[in-house]
Protein backbone atom coordinates (compact mmCIF):
# COMPACT_ATOMS: atom_id res chain seq x y z
CA UNK A 1 0.00 0.00 0.00
CA UNK A 2 1.17 3.51 -0.79
CA UNK A 3 0.21 6.68 1.12
CA UNK A 4 0.96 10.18 -0.19
CA UNK A 5 0.73 12.81 2.56
CA UNK A 6 0.42 16.43 1.46
CA UNK A 7 1.94 18.64 4.13
CA UNK A 8 3.94 21.78 4.72
CA UNK A 9 6.00 19.84 7.30
CA UNK A 10 7.19 16.65 5.55
CA UNK A 11 9.98 16.17 8.11
CA UNK A 12 7.37 15.43 10.80
CA UNK A 13 6.81 11.99 9.25
CA UNK A 14 10.43 10.85 9.49
CA UNK A 15 10.27 9.50 13.04
CA UNK A 16 6.90 7.72 13.20
CA UNK A 17 7.44 5.93 9.88
CA UNK A 18 11.22 5.61 10.19
CA UNK A 19 11.14 3.39 13.26
CA UNK A 20 9.72 0.09 14.51
CA UNK A 21 7.01 -1.83 12.71
CA UNK A 22 6.56 0.71 9.93
CA UNK A 23 10.27 0.95 9.18
CA UNK A 24 10.32 -2.83 8.83
CA UNK A 25 7.24 -2.75 6.55
CA UNK A 26 8.72 0.04 4.42
CA UNK A 27 12.14 -1.65 4.19
CA UNK A 28 10.51 -4.87 3.06
CA UNK A 29 8.56 -3.01 0.36
CA UNK A 30 5.11 -3.84 1.78
CA UNK A 31 4.15 -0.18 2.22
CA UNK A 32 5.45 3.21 1.14
CA UNK A 33 4.90 6.59 2.76
CA UNK A 34 5.54 9.61 0.59
CA UNK A 35 5.35 12.99 2.34
CA UNK A 36 4.73 15.55 -0.41
CA UNK A 37 5.80 19.10 0.36
CA UNK A 38 2.93 21.37 -0.67
CA UNK A 39 5.47 24.20 -1.07
CA UNK A 40 6.98 22.32 -4.03
CA UNK A 41 3.79 23.13 -5.94
CA UNK A 42 3.87 26.89 -5.37
CA UNK A 43 5.13 29.25 -8.08
CA UNK A 44 6.11 32.39 -6.19
CA UNK A 45 9.49 33.22 -4.76
CA UNK A 46 8.31 32.81 -1.13
CA UNK A 47 6.57 29.47 -1.75
CA UNK A 48 3.34 30.82 -0.28
CA UNK A 49 0.83 28.18 0.77
CA UNK A 50 -1.65 30.39 2.67
CA UNK A 51 -3.44 33.70 2.41
CA UNK A 52 -5.88 35.81 4.44
CA UNK A 53 -9.54 34.79 4.46
CA UNK A 54 -12.04 36.46 2.15
CA UNK A 55 -14.60 38.30 4.24
CA UNK A 56 -12.00 39.16 6.89
CA UNK A 57 -11.28 37.53 10.22
CA UNK A 58 -8.27 36.22 12.08
CA UNK A 59 -5.71 33.75 10.80
CA UNK A 60 -4.77 32.40 7.41
CA UNK A 61 -6.33 29.88 5.05
CA UNK A 62 -4.40 27.36 2.98
CA UNK A 63 -4.52 28.19 -0.70
CA UNK A 64 -6.14 25.72 -3.09
CA UNK A 65 -3.74 25.92 -6.09
CA UNK A 66 -0.68 24.06 -4.70
CA UNK A 67 -2.88 21.39 -3.12
CA UNK A 68 -4.77 20.79 -6.39
CA UNK A 69 -1.50 20.71 -8.33
CA UNK A 70 0.12 18.25 -5.91
CA UNK A 71 -2.84 15.84 -6.15
CA UNK A 72 -2.97 16.24 -9.95
CA UNK A 73 0.74 15.39 -10.16
CA UNK A 74 0.12 12.23 -8.11
CA UNK A 75 -2.78 11.25 -10.37
CA UNK A 76 -0.73 11.92 -13.50
CA UNK A 77 1.96 9.54 -12.23
CA UNK A 78 -0.48 6.64 -11.78
CA UNK A 79 -0.14 3.70 -14.16
CA UNK A 80 -3.89 3.10 -14.07
CA UNK A 81 -5.61 6.47 -14.52
CA UNK A 82 -9.02 4.95 -13.73
CA UNK A 83 -8.00 3.66 -10.32
CA UNK A 84 -10.31 4.70 -7.48
CA UNK A 85 -7.94 6.93 -5.47
CA UNK A 86 -9.27 8.14 -2.10
CA UNK A 87 -8.17 11.75 -1.53
CA UNK A 88 -8.76 12.41 2.16
CA UNK A 89 -8.82 15.89 3.66
CA UNK A 90 -8.12 15.83 7.41
CA UNK A 91 -10.53 18.20 9.13
CA UNK A 92 -12.32 18.42 12.49
CA UNK A 93 -15.48 18.79 10.38
CA UNK A 94 -15.13 15.39 8.70
CA UNK A 95 -16.79 12.04 9.42
CA UNK A 96 -15.37 10.44 12.53
CA UNK A 97 -12.45 8.07 12.05
CA UNK A 98 -12.92 4.54 13.37
CA UNK A 99 -11.74 0.99 12.85
CA UNK A 100 -14.41 0.63 10.15
CA UNK A 101 -13.13 3.68 8.25
CA UNK A 102 -9.55 2.38 8.57
CA UNK A 103 -10.68 -0.95 7.14
CA UNK A 104 -12.40 0.85 4.23
CA UNK A 105 -9.23 2.79 3.38
CA UNK A 106 -7.02 -0.29 3.77
CA UNK A 107 -8.87 -1.90 0.83
CA UNK A 108 -7.21 0.58 -1.53
CA UNK A 109 -3.70 0.10 -2.90
CA UNK A 110 -3.08 3.81 -2.60
CA UNK A 111 -4.54 6.79 -0.73
CA UNK A 112 -3.76 10.51 -0.44
CA UNK A 113 -3.99 12.43 2.85
CA UNK A 114 -4.11 16.25 2.93
CA UNK A 115 -2.97 18.08 6.07
CA UNK A 116 -4.41 21.51 6.74
CA UNK A 117 -3.08 24.29 8.99
CA UNK A 118 -4.04 27.70 10.39
CA UNK A 119 -7.80 28.34 9.97
CA UNK A 120 -8.02 25.37 7.62
CA UNK A 121 -8.04 24.77 3.89
CA UNK A 122 -9.86 26.73 1.16
CA UNK A 123 -13.31 25.11 0.95
CA UNK A 124 -12.87 24.28 -2.75
CA UNK A 125 -10.46 21.51 -1.76
CA UNK A 126 -13.24 19.76 0.21
CA UNK A 127 -15.78 20.48 -2.53
CA UNK A 128 -13.88 19.65 -5.70
CA UNK A 129 -10.74 17.66 -4.87
CA UNK A 130 -11.20 15.55 -1.75
CA UNK A 131 -13.26 12.37 -2.04
CA UNK A 132 -13.53 12.11 1.74
CA UNK A 133 -13.16 14.39 4.77
CA UNK A 134 -12.09 12.69 8.00
CA UNK A 135 -11.87 13.89 11.59
CA UNK A 136 -9.96 11.95 14.25
CA UNK A 137 -12.17 13.32 17.02
CA UNK A 138 -14.22 16.20 18.33
CA UNK A 139 -11.35 18.49 19.22
CA UNK A 140 -9.14 20.81 17.20
CA UNK A 141 -5.43 20.30 16.60
CA UNK A 142 -3.11 22.90 15.11
CA UNK A 143 -2.41 20.91 11.98
CA UNK A 144 -3.37 17.83 9.99
CA UNK A 145 -0.04 16.03 10.44
CA UNK A 146 -0.92 14.24 13.69
CA UNK A 147 -4.34 13.20 12.31
CA UNK A 148 -2.61 11.96 9.12
CA UNK A 149 -0.22 9.89 11.27
CA UNK A 150 -3.16 8.45 13.20
CA UNK A 151 -5.01 7.52 10.01
CA UNK A 152 -1.88 6.13 8.29
CA UNK A 153 -0.94 4.07 11.36
CA UNK A 154 -4.43 2.58 11.82
CA UNK A 155 -4.71 1.80 8.08
CA UNK A 156 -1.21 0.42 7.52
CA UNK A 157 -1.33 -2.00 10.44
CA UNK A 158 -4.29 -3.66 8.66
CA UNK A 159 -2.23 -4.33 5.54
CA UNK A 160 -1.46 -8.06 5.53
CA UNK A 161 2.14 -8.70 6.59
CA UNK A 162 2.75 -5.32 8.23
CA UNK A 163 2.29 -6.77 11.70
CA UNK A 164 4.26 -9.91 12.42
CA UNK A 165 2.17 -13.01 13.19
CA UNK A 166 2.89 -12.42 16.89
CA UNK A 167 1.16 -9.04 16.62
CA UNK A 168 -2.03 -10.15 14.89
CA UNK A 169 -4.64 -7.35 14.83
CA UNK A 170 -7.52 -9.83 14.87
CA UNK A 171 -8.09 -9.74 18.62
CA UNK A 172 -7.45 -6.02 19.05
CA UNK A 173 -10.13 -3.78 20.52
CA UNK A 174 -12.72 -2.65 17.96
CA UNK A 175 -11.69 -5.25 15.37
CA UNK A 176 -14.67 -7.42 16.25
CA UNK A 177 -16.64 -4.43 17.52
CA UNK A 178 -15.73 -5.07 21.20
CA UNK A 179 -12.82 -4.25 23.55
CA UNK A 180 -9.95 -6.67 24.02
CA UNK A 181 -9.49 -8.79 27.16
CA UNK A 182 -6.90 -7.65 29.78
CA UNK A 183 -3.28 -8.60 29.11
CA UNK A 184 -0.60 -9.54 31.66
CA UNK A 185 3.05 -10.50 31.51
CA UNK A 186 5.74 -11.54 33.99
CA UNK A 187 6.04 -11.29 36.98
CA UNK A 188 3.00 -13.28 38.04
CA UNK A 189 3.03 -11.44 41.34
CA UNK A 190 3.88 -7.75 41.21
CA UNK A 191 3.63 -5.87 44.52
CA UNK A 192 1.09 -8.47 45.63
CA UNK A 193 -1.12 -7.82 42.58
CA UNK A 194 -1.48 -11.25 41.09
CA UNK A 195 -2.10 -12.31 37.51
CA UNK A 196 -5.47 -14.16 37.30
CA UNK A 197 -4.81 -17.80 38.19
CA UNK A 198 -6.50 -19.11 35.05
CA UNK A 199 -3.81 -17.55 32.82
CA UNK A 200 -1.13 -19.60 34.58
CA UNK A 201 -3.10 -22.85 34.29
CA UNK A 202 -2.00 -23.85 30.78
CA UNK A 203 -5.62 -24.88 30.09
CA UNK A 204 -6.14 -23.21 26.71
CA UNK A 205 -9.86 -23.90 26.47
CA UNK A 206 -10.48 -22.36 29.89
CA UNK A 207 -8.21 -19.41 29.05
CA UNK A 208 -10.14 -18.78 25.81
CA UNK A 209 -13.43 -18.93 27.76
CA UNK A 210 -12.11 -16.52 30.42
CA UNK A 211 -10.88 -14.10 27.75
CA UNK A 212 -14.25 -14.10 25.98
CA UNK A 213 -15.96 -13.34 29.29
CA UNK A 214 -13.51 -10.50 29.90
CA UNK A 215 -14.16 -9.07 26.42
CA UNK A 216 -17.89 -8.93 27.18
CA UNK A 217 -17.37 -7.70 30.75
CA UNK A 218 -15.07 -4.80 29.90
CA UNK A 219 -17.11 -3.73 26.91
CA UNK A 220 -20.19 -3.73 29.12
CA UNK A 221 -18.35 -1.70 31.78
CA UNK A 222 -16.41 0.74 29.60
CA UNK A 223 -18.27 1.06 26.28
CA UNK A 224 -21.72 -0.53 26.63
CA UNK A 225 -22.96 1.14 23.43
CA UNK A 226 -20.55 -1.04 21.42
CA UNK A 227 -22.53 -4.14 22.42
CA UNK A 228 -25.61 -2.82 20.62
CA UNK A 229 -23.78 -2.81 17.28
CA UNK A 230 -21.58 -5.90 17.74
CA UNK A 231 -22.46 -9.26 16.25
CA UNK A 232 -22.85 -11.47 19.31
CA UNK A 233 -23.23 -15.23 19.37
CA UNK A 234 -25.74 -17.01 21.56
CA UNK A 235 -23.16 -17.65 24.31
CA UNK A 236 -22.13 -13.97 24.28
CA UNK A 237 -25.75 -12.86 24.59
CA UNK A 238 -26.25 -15.20 27.55
CA UNK A 239 -23.11 -13.74 29.15
CA UNK A 240 -24.37 -10.18 28.71
CA UNK A 241 -27.71 -11.14 30.25
CA UNK A 242 -26.00 -12.84 33.18
CA UNK A 243 -23.68 -9.88 33.80
CA UNK A 244 -26.50 -7.36 33.60
CA UNK A 245 -28.57 -9.49 35.96
CA UNK A 246 -25.65 -9.72 38.43
CA UNK A 247 -25.21 -5.93 38.25
CA UNK A 248 -28.90 -5.34 38.93
CA UNK A 249 -28.76 -7.61 41.97
CA UNK A 250 -25.69 -5.78 43.32
CA UNK A 251 -27.50 -2.43 42.79
CA UNK A 252 -30.55 -3.71 44.60
CA UNK A 253 -28.51 -5.07 47.52
CA UNK A 254 -26.49 -1.86 47.98
N1 LIG B 1 -10.85 26.36 11.65
C1 LIG B 1 -10.99 24.94 11.47
C2 LIG B 1 -12.36 24.53 12.00
O1 LIG B 1 -12.83 25.13 12.96
O2 LIG B 1 -12.95 23.58 11.48
C3 LIG B 1 -9.92 24.19 12.23
C4 LIG B 1 -8.57 24.29 11.58
S1 LIG B 1 -7.33 23.41 12.45
C5 LIG B 1 -6.72 24.62 13.54
C6 LIG B 1 -6.05 23.24 11.27
C7 LIG B 1 -5.97 21.90 10.57
O3 LIG B 1 -5.69 20.89 11.51
C8 LIG B 1 -7.20 21.45 9.84
O4 LIG B 1 -7.28 22.01 8.56
C9 LIG B 1 -7.02 19.95 9.80
O5 LIG B 1 -6.23 19.55 8.71
C10 LIG B 1 -6.27 19.68 11.07
N2 LIG B 1 -7.13 19.17 12.16
C11 LIG B 1 -7.36 19.81 13.35
N3 LIG B 1 -8.15 19.09 14.13
C12 LIG B 1 -8.44 17.96 13.45
C13 LIG B 1 -9.23 16.81 13.74
N4 LIG B 1 -9.89 16.67 14.87
N5 LIG B 1 -9.30 15.82 12.80
C14 LIG B 1 -8.65 15.94 11.63
N6 LIG B 1 -7.90 17.02 11.30
C15 LIG B 1 -7.79 18.00 12.19
Tab-separated table of C-alpha atoms and ligand atoms in Angstrom:
chain	number	residue	atom	x	y	z
A	1	UNK	CA	0.000	0.000	0.000
A	2	UNK	CA	1.166	3.506	-0.787
A	3	UNK	CA	0.209	6.684	1.121
A	4	UNK	CA	0.957	10.177	-0.185
A	5	UNK	CA	0.732	12.806	2.561
A	6	UNK	CA	0.416	16.425	1.464
A	7	UNK	CA	1.936	18.642	4.134
A	8	UNK	CA	3.942	21.784	4.718
A	9	UNK	CA	6.000	19.839	7.305
A	10	UNK	CA	7.191	16.655	5.552
A	11	UNK	CA	9.980	16.171	8.106
A	12	UNK	CA	7.372	15.426	10.804
A	13	UNK	CA	6.814	11.991	9.253
A	14	UNK	CA	10.427	10.849	9.488
A	15	UNK	CA	10.272	9.505	13.040
A	16	UNK	CA	6.896	7.723	13.196
A	17	UNK	CA	7.437	5.932	9.885
A	18	UNK	CA	11.221	5.609	10.188
A	19	UNK	CA	11.137	3.392	13.265
A	20	UNK	CA	9.719	0.094	14.513
A	21	UNK	CA	7.011	-1.831	12.711
A	22	UNK	CA	6.560	0.710	9.933
A	23	UNK	CA	10.269	0.945	9.177
A	24	UNK	CA	10.318	-2.833	8.826
A	25	UNK	CA	7.243	-2.753	6.545
A	26	UNK	CA	8.723	0.038	4.420
A	27	UNK	CA	12.139	-1.649	4.187
A	28	UNK	CA	10.513	-4.866	3.055
A	29	UNK	CA	8.561	-3.007	0.359
A	30	UNK	CA	5.111	-3.839	1.780
A	31	UNK	CA	4.153	-0.184	2.215
A	32	UNK	CA	5.446	3.209	1.136
A	33	UNK	CA	4.895	6.589	2.755
A	34	UNK	CA	5.540	9.609	0.594
A	35	UNK	CA	5.346	12.993	2.343
A	36	UNK	CA	4.731	15.548	-0.414
A	37	UNK	CA	5.802	19.100	0.361
A	38	UNK	CA	2.926	21.367	-0.675
A	39	UNK	CA	5.475	24.197	-1.072
A	40	UNK	CA	6.983	22.317	-4.027
A	41	UNK	CA	3.786	23.132	-5.940
A	42	UNK	CA	3.871	26.890	-5.365
A	43	UNK	CA	5.130	29.254	-8.080
A	44	UNK	CA	6.108	32.390	-6.192
A	45	UNK	CA	9.493	33.220	-4.758
A	46	UNK	CA	8.310	32.811	-1.131
A	47	UNK	CA	6.566	29.466	-1.753
A	48	UNK	CA	3.342	30.823	-0.285
A	49	UNK	CA	0.826	28.180	0.771
A	50	UNK	CA	-1.647	30.386	2.675
A	51	UNK	CA	-3.445	33.702	2.410
A	52	UNK	CA	-5.877	35.813	4.438
A	53	UNK	CA	-9.543	34.788	4.457
A	54	UNK	CA	-12.041	36.461	2.146
A	55	UNK	CA	-14.600	38.298	4.242
A	56	UNK	CA	-11.998	39.155	6.892
A	57	UNK	CA	-11.276	37.534	10.220
A	58	UNK	CA	-8.266	36.223	12.083
A	59	UNK	CA	-5.705	33.753	10.797
A	60	UNK	CA	-4.774	32.399	7.411
A	61	UNK	CA	-6.325	29.885	5.051
A	62	UNK	CA	-4.401	27.357	2.980
A	63	UNK	CA	-4.518	28.195	-0.704
A	64	UNK	CA	-6.136	25.725	-3.087
A	65	UNK	CA	-3.738	25.920	-6.085
A	66	UNK	CA	-0.679	24.062	-4.699
A	67	UNK	CA	-2.882	21.385	-3.122
A	68	UNK	CA	-4.774	20.791	-6.389
A	69	UNK	CA	-1.498	20.714	-8.328
A	70	UNK	CA	0.119	18.253	-5.907
A	71	UNK	CA	-2.836	15.842	-6.155
A	72	UNK	CA	-2.970	16.240	-9.953
A	73	UNK	CA	0.741	15.389	-10.164
A	74	UNK	CA	0.121	12.232	-8.115
A	75	UNK	CA	-2.782	11.247	-10.373
A	76	UNK	CA	-0.727	11.922	-13.504
A	77	UNK	CA	1.959	9.541	-12.230
A	78	UNK	CA	-0.485	6.642	-11.775
A	79	UNK	CA	-0.142	3.697	-14.164
A	80	UNK	CA	-3.892	3.103	-14.074
A	81	UNK	CA	-5.607	6.469	-14.515
A	82	UNK	CA	-9.021	4.951	-13.730
A	83	UNK	CA	-8.000	3.659	-10.321
A	84	UNK	CA	-10.309	4.696	-7.476
A	85	UNK	CA	-7.937	6.930	-5.474
A	86	UNK	CA	-9.268	8.145	-2.100
A	87	UNK	CA	-8.169	11.751	-1.531
A	88	UNK	CA	-8.761	12.412	2.156
A	89	UNK	CA	-8.816	15.888	3.662
A	90	UNK	CA	-8.120	15.827	7.414
A	91	UNK	CA	-10.527	18.199	9.130
A	92	UNK	CA	-12.322	18.418	12.487
A	93	UNK	CA	-15.478	18.791	10.380
A	94	UNK	CA	-15.134	15.387	8.704
A	95	UNK	CA	-16.791	12.044	9.417
A	96	UNK	CA	-15.368	10.439	12.530
A	97	UNK	CA	-12.449	8.073	12.052
A	98	UNK	CA	-12.922	4.542	13.373
A	99	UNK	CA	-11.736	0.990	12.846
A	100	UNK	CA	-14.409	0.626	10.154
A	101	UNK	CA	-13.132	3.679	8.251
A	102	UNK	CA	-9.553	2.384	8.572
A	103	UNK	CA	-10.681	-0.948	7.142
A	104	UNK	CA	-12.396	0.846	4.231
A	105	UNK	CA	-9.228	2.787	3.385
A	106	UNK	CA	-7.018	-0.290	3.770
A	107	UNK	CA	-8.871	-1.901	0.829
A	108	UNK	CA	-7.214	0.575	-1.525
A	109	UNK	CA	-3.702	0.100	-2.898
A	110	UNK	CA	-3.077	3.815	-2.599
A	111	UNK	CA	-4.543	6.789	-0.733
A	112	UNK	CA	-3.757	10.512	-0.436
A	113	UNK	CA	-3.993	12.432	2.851
A	114	UNK	CA	-4.115	16.249	2.930
A	115	UNK	CA	-2.967	18.079	6.071
A	116	UNK	CA	-4.412	21.508	6.740
A	117	UNK	CA	-3.084	24.286	8.993
A	118	UNK	CA	-4.036	27.697	10.386
A	119	UNK	CA	-7.801	28.337	9.972
A	120	UNK	CA	-8.018	25.369	7.624
A	121	UNK	CA	-8.042	24.770	3.887
A	122	UNK	CA	-9.860	26.727	1.161
A	123	UNK	CA	-13.306	25.107	0.954
A	124	UNK	CA	-12.872	24.281	-2.752
A	125	UNK	CA	-10.460	21.511	-1.759
A	126	UNK	CA	-13.235	19.758	0.206
A	127	UNK	CA	-15.782	20.479	-2.535
A	128	UNK	CA	-13.876	19.649	-5.700
A	129	UNK	CA	-10.736	17.655	-4.872
A	130	UNK	CA	-11.199	15.546	-1.752
A	131	UNK	CA	-13.259	12.369	-2.042
A	132	UNK	CA	-13.527	12.112	1.739
A	133	UNK	CA	-13.162	14.395	4.772
A	134	UNK	CA	-12.090	12.690	7.997
A	135	UNK	CA	-11.874	13.887	11.588
A	136	UNK	CA	-9.960	11.952	14.251
A	137	UNK	CA	-12.174	13.316	17.024
A	138	UNK	CA	-14.216	16.201	18.325
A	139	UNK	CA	-11.346	18.492	19.225
A	140	UNK	CA	-9.140	20.812	17.197
A	141	UNK	CA	-5.429	20.301	16.601
A	142	UNK	CA	-3.105	22.902	15.110
A	143	UNK	CA	-2.409	20.906	11.981
A	144	UNK	CA	-3.371	17.832	9.990
A	145	UNK	CA	-0.041	16.034	10.436
A	146	UNK	CA	-0.922	14.235	13.691
A	147	UNK	CA	-4.344	13.201	12.307
A	148	UNK	CA	-2.606	11.961	9.120
A	149	UNK	CA	-0.225	9.887	11.266
A	150	UNK	CA	-3.162	8.445	13.199
A	151	UNK	CA	-5.010	7.521	10.007
A	152	UNK	CA	-1.884	6.126	8.287
A	153	UNK	CA	-0.937	4.066	11.359
A	154	UNK	CA	-4.425	2.584	11.817
A	155	UNK	CA	-4.708	1.802	8.079
A	156	UNK	CA	-1.209	0.421	7.520
A	157	UNK	CA	-1.333	-1.999	10.440
A	158	UNK	CA	-4.290	-3.662	8.662
A	159	UNK	CA	-2.232	-4.327	5.537
A	160	UNK	CA	-1.461	-8.065	5.534
A	161	UNK	CA	2.137	-8.704	6.594
A	162	UNK	CA	2.754	-5.317	8.233
A	163	UNK	CA	2.285	-6.767	11.700
A	164	UNK	CA	4.255	-9.907	12.419
A	165	UNK	CA	2.171	-13.008	13.188
A	166	UNK	CA	2.893	-12.424	16.890
A	167	UNK	CA	1.156	-9.045	16.615
A	168	UNK	CA	-2.026	-10.151	14.893
A	169	UNK	CA	-4.637	-7.346	14.834
A	170	UNK	CA	-7.522	-9.826	14.872
A	171	UNK	CA	-8.088	-9.737	18.615
A	172	UNK	CA	-7.453	-6.023	19.052
A	173	UNK	CA	-10.125	-3.780	20.518
A	174	UNK	CA	-12.723	-2.650	17.956
A	175	UNK	CA	-11.689	-5.249	15.372
A	176	UNK	CA	-14.666	-7.419	16.250
A	177	UNK	CA	-16.643	-4.431	17.521
A	178	UNK	CA	-15.726	-5.068	21.197
A	179	UNK	CA	-12.819	-4.252	23.547
A	180	UNK	CA	-9.949	-6.666	24.016
A	181	UNK	CA	-9.488	-8.786	27.158
A	182	UNK	CA	-6.898	-7.653	29.780
A	183	UNK	CA	-3.283	-8.600	29.111
A	184	UNK	CA	-0.601	-9.542	31.664
A	185	UNK	CA	3.052	-10.497	31.513
A	186	UNK	CA	5.739	-11.540	33.994
A	187	UNK	CA	6.038	-11.285	36.975
A	188	UNK	CA	3.003	-13.284	38.036
A	189	UNK	CA	3.031	-11.440	41.345
A	190	UNK	CA	3.883	-7.750	41.214
A	191	UNK	CA	3.630	-5.872	44.517
A	192	UNK	CA	1.092	-8.472	45.625
A	193	UNK	CA	-1.118	-7.821	42.582
A	194	UNK	CA	-1.478	-11.250	41.091
A	195	UNK	CA	-2.104	-12.305	37.513
A	196	UNK	CA	-5.471	-14.162	37.298
A	197	UNK	CA	-4.810	-17.797	38.193
A	198	UNK	CA	-6.505	-19.109	35.046
A	199	UNK	CA	-3.813	-17.548	32.818
A	200	UNK	CA	-1.130	-19.600	34.576
A	201	UNK	CA	-3.097	-22.853	34.290
A	202	UNK	CA	-1.996	-23.854	30.784
A	203	UNK	CA	-5.621	-24.877	30.088
A	204	UNK	CA	-6.137	-23.207	26.709
A	205	UNK	CA	-9.862	-23.902	26.469
A	206	UNK	CA	-10.479	-22.362	29.887
A	207	UNK	CA	-8.215	-19.408	29.048
A	208	UNK	CA	-10.138	-18.779	25.813
A	209	UNK	CA	-13.428	-18.934	27.764
A	210	UNK	CA	-12.111	-16.517	30.416
A	211	UNK	CA	-10.882	-14.104	27.746
A	212	UNK	CA	-14.246	-14.104	25.979
A	213	UNK	CA	-15.955	-13.341	29.294
A	214	UNK	CA	-13.510	-10.501	29.903
A	215	UNK	CA	-14.163	-9.074	26.424
A	216	UNK	CA	-17.890	-8.926	27.179
A	217	UNK	CA	-17.371	-7.705	30.755
A	218	UNK	CA	-15.074	-4.801	29.902
A	219	UNK	CA	-17.105	-3.732	26.910
A	220	UNK	CA	-20.189	-3.733	29.121
A	221	UNK	CA	-18.353	-1.704	31.776
A	222	UNK	CA	-16.411	0.744	29.598
A	223	UNK	CA	-18.269	1.056	26.284
A	224	UNK	CA	-21.720	-0.534	26.631
A	225	UNK	CA	-22.956	1.140	23.435
A	226	UNK	CA	-20.548	-1.042	21.416
A	227	UNK	CA	-22.534	-4.142	22.416
A	228	UNK	CA	-25.606	-2.822	20.617
A	229	UNK	CA	-23.780	-2.813	17.280
A	230	UNK	CA	-21.580	-5.898	17.737
A	231	UNK	CA	-22.461	-9.260	16.246
A	232	UNK	CA	-22.854	-11.473	19.315
A	233	UNK	CA	-23.235	-15.231	19.369
A	234	UNK	CA	-25.743	-17.011	21.565
A	235	UNK	CA	-23.163	-17.645	24.315
A	236	UNK	CA	-22.135	-13.968	24.283
A	237	UNK	CA	-25.755	-12.856	24.587
A	238	UNK	CA	-26.250	-15.200	27.545
A	239	UNK	CA	-23.109	-13.742	29.148
A	240	UNK	CA	-24.366	-10.181	28.714
A	241	UNK	CA	-27.706	-11.136	30.251
A	242	UNK	CA	-26.003	-12.837	33.183
A	243	UNK	CA	-23.679	-9.878	33.797
A	244	UNK	CA	-26.499	-7.355	33.596
A	245	UNK	CA	-28.572	-9.492	35.956
A	246	UNK	CA	-25.647	-9.721	38.433
A	247	UNK	CA	-25.212	-5.931	38.248
A	248	UNK	CA	-28.901	-5.341	38.931
A	249	UNK	CA	-28.756	-7.609	41.965
A	250	UNK	CA	-25.692	-5.776	43.322
A	251	UNK	CA	-27.497	-2.425	42.792
A	252	UNK	CA	-30.554	-3.705	44.604
A	253	UNK	CA	-28.507	-5.074	47.516
A	254	UNK	CA	-26.495	-1.864	47.977
B	1	LIG	N1	-10.846	26.357	11.654
B	1	LIG	C1	-10.991	24.944	11.474
B	1	LIG	C2	-12.363	24.531	12.002
B	1	LIG	O1	-12.835	25.130	12.957
B	1	LIG	O2	-12.953	23.576	11.481
B	1	LIG	C3	-9.920	24.191	12.226
B	1	LIG	C4	-8.575	24.294	11.584
B	1	LIG	S1	-7.328	23.408	12.452
B	1	LIG	C5	-6.717	24.618	13.538
B	1	LIG	C6	-6.052	23.242	11.269
B	1	LIG	C7	-5.971	21.901	10.573
B	1	LIG	O3	-5.687	20.892	11.515
B	1	LIG	C8	-7.202	21.453	9.839
B	1	LIG	O4	-7.281	22.010	8.556
B	1	LIG	C9	-7.024	19.952	9.797
B	1	LIG	O5	-6.231	19.548	8.708
B	1	LIG	C10	-6.267	19.676	11.073
B	1	LIG	N2	-7.134	19.174	12.160
B	1	LIG	C11	-7.355	19.810	13.349
B	1	LIG	N3	-8.153	19.089	14.131
B	1	LIG	C12	-8.444	17.958	13.454
B	1	LIG	C13	-9.231	16.810	13.741
B	1	LIG	N4	-9.889	16.670	14.872
B	1	LIG	N5	-9.298	15.822	12.798
B	1	LIG	C14	-8.648	15.935	11.626
B	1	LIG	N6	-7.902	17.018	11.302
B	1	LIG	C15	-7.786	18.004	12.188
